[in-house]
Amino acid sequence: MAAAAECDVVMAATEPELLDDEEAKREAESFKEQGNAYYAKKDYNEAYNYYTKAIDKCPKNASYYGNRAATLMMLGRFREALGDAQQSVRLDDSFVRGHLREGKCHLSLGNAMAACRSFQRALELDHKNAQAQQEFKNANAVIEYEKIAETDFEKRDFRKVVFCMDRALEFAPACHRFKILKAECLAMLGRYPEAQSVASDILRMDSTNADALYVRGLCLYYEDCIEKAVQFFVQALRMAPDHEKACVACRNAKALKAKKEDGNKAFKEGNYKLAYELYTEALRIDPNNIKTNAKLYCNRGTVNSKLRKLDDAIEDCTNAVKLDDTYIKAYLRRAQWPVLEPVILSGKCHFTSVEETLKSYMDTEQYEEAVRDYEKVYQTEKTKEHKQLLKNAQMELKKSKRKDYYKILGVDKNASEDEIKKAYRKRALMHHPDRHSGASAEVQKEEEKKFKEVGEAFTILSDPKKKTRYDSGQDLDEEGMNMGDFDANNIFKAFFGGPGGFSFEASGPGNFFFQFG
């Protein structure tokens, strides 16, 4: 009896456990089926909840973890999915789908080598599995893209790195490392909004990501927001004190800021030689910082204009617009230097009227270049002032393409009436055709042309009204003067007083003397 009672006790204890276990399995299967139904309807959150209930009922069922892993992958939660997939193959190493999901999670997170191992295991279990074969190829492709990107980054071929990372991210959409490398290269290419967007997305998920903080700072640094950039670099270094790139960028940013401010101070104090040296030193700090260097070149150009080195000033502004073709101030300064000193510290440049300005391209008579710069400025900022500057440059260009009567007579633009007469007398006698009657036909033709031009020049510059119109760039033909029908001999005779007043007498071939009445 005692033995039977003991057995009963045992049976009484065992039968409910078996019943409970079977009931748990039935409930778990029910939860799994409901999870499958929600998964099929793409309601992944509800599917996740029911697969979790199934796991809670039967925590040693590999397929439940595999299903939940698939759901988490659809929700983009690859790290959590990886944990479930790994648990599924720990429970059942022959679970092919579990190995495939583990490999897919590794690949999505950018760990292509680990992904290859998972896909290889799946192929060992099912060597004809088409998905495993394709995913294995994808993982190897990502490994190859990584190698190419690493080489191209060293070569500073940032466009190719971006291309490789875009291809890699097609297979590894959750890889922060690939995204950061792409964002850094976008920043190096000047595509700051895109780079900022990538870094910001990562920081929304992980606010302590030092690499993302570095990239945010790098974008600000390259956009010439140096003070804000330093704040991000410092924050990145707090998260990762050994972050080498953030350390170098922070050091460069601080050095650039200091040198530029020192140069601005020297300029403001009128110490132009020191300002030139400081801006030059600042330009050597980081050749990659395009926007800051464009401003430094423009500032140094202003210094050169103060030192009256106009060719150097133009070259500096040309370098500025080569770096940043949207930099309006550089176009304006290259075309026209204001009399008033630019207020560099505030980033503002005050312009006076056109007549009160000193000109760089204008001073060097590079009128076509000046017109191109003003056209660029006016297209970007259609202000009345820019329109007037363009109009003035176009007028100077038009004037430059006419005959320079001042140059023909050999006088400057401020010459007096007497100086113009003396210059005409000298040039008219020098080029008179009778004086060159013994020369070759080619020389005679050239001297006759010069004689006519001297007469034209005197006719215009000796008449105050015509001179004013000529100086202002107006067409002289509007007054009815057709210079093509101009008779230089009549001007010559009128100037020297007609018959008996002056004549050329030949004393032999090619020899002349002057006879005054």
CSV table of C-alpha atoms in Angstrom, one decimal, residues 210 233-248:
chain,number,residue,atom,x,y,z
A,210,ALA,CA,31.0,60.6,-31.4
A,233,PHE,CA,34.2,68.8,-31.8
A,234,VAL,CA,34.6,69.3,-28.1
A,235,GLN,CA,31.4,67.3,-27.5
A,236,ALA,CA,32.7,64.4,-29.7
A,237,LEU,CA,35.9,64.4,-27.7
A,238,ARG,CA,34.0,64.1,-24.5
A,239,MET,CA,32.2,61.0,-25.8
A,240,ALA,CA,35.5,59.6,-27.3
A,241,PRO,CA,38.6,61.3,-26.0
A,242,ASP,CA,40.8,59.4,-28.5
A,243,HIS,CA,38.8,60.5,-31.5
A,244,GLU,CA,41.7,61.5,-33.7
A,245,LYS,CA,39.8,63.2,-36.5
A,246,ALA,CA,37.8,65.3,-34.0
A,247,CYS,CA,41.0,66.3,-32.3
A,248,VAL,CA,42.7,67.4,-35.5
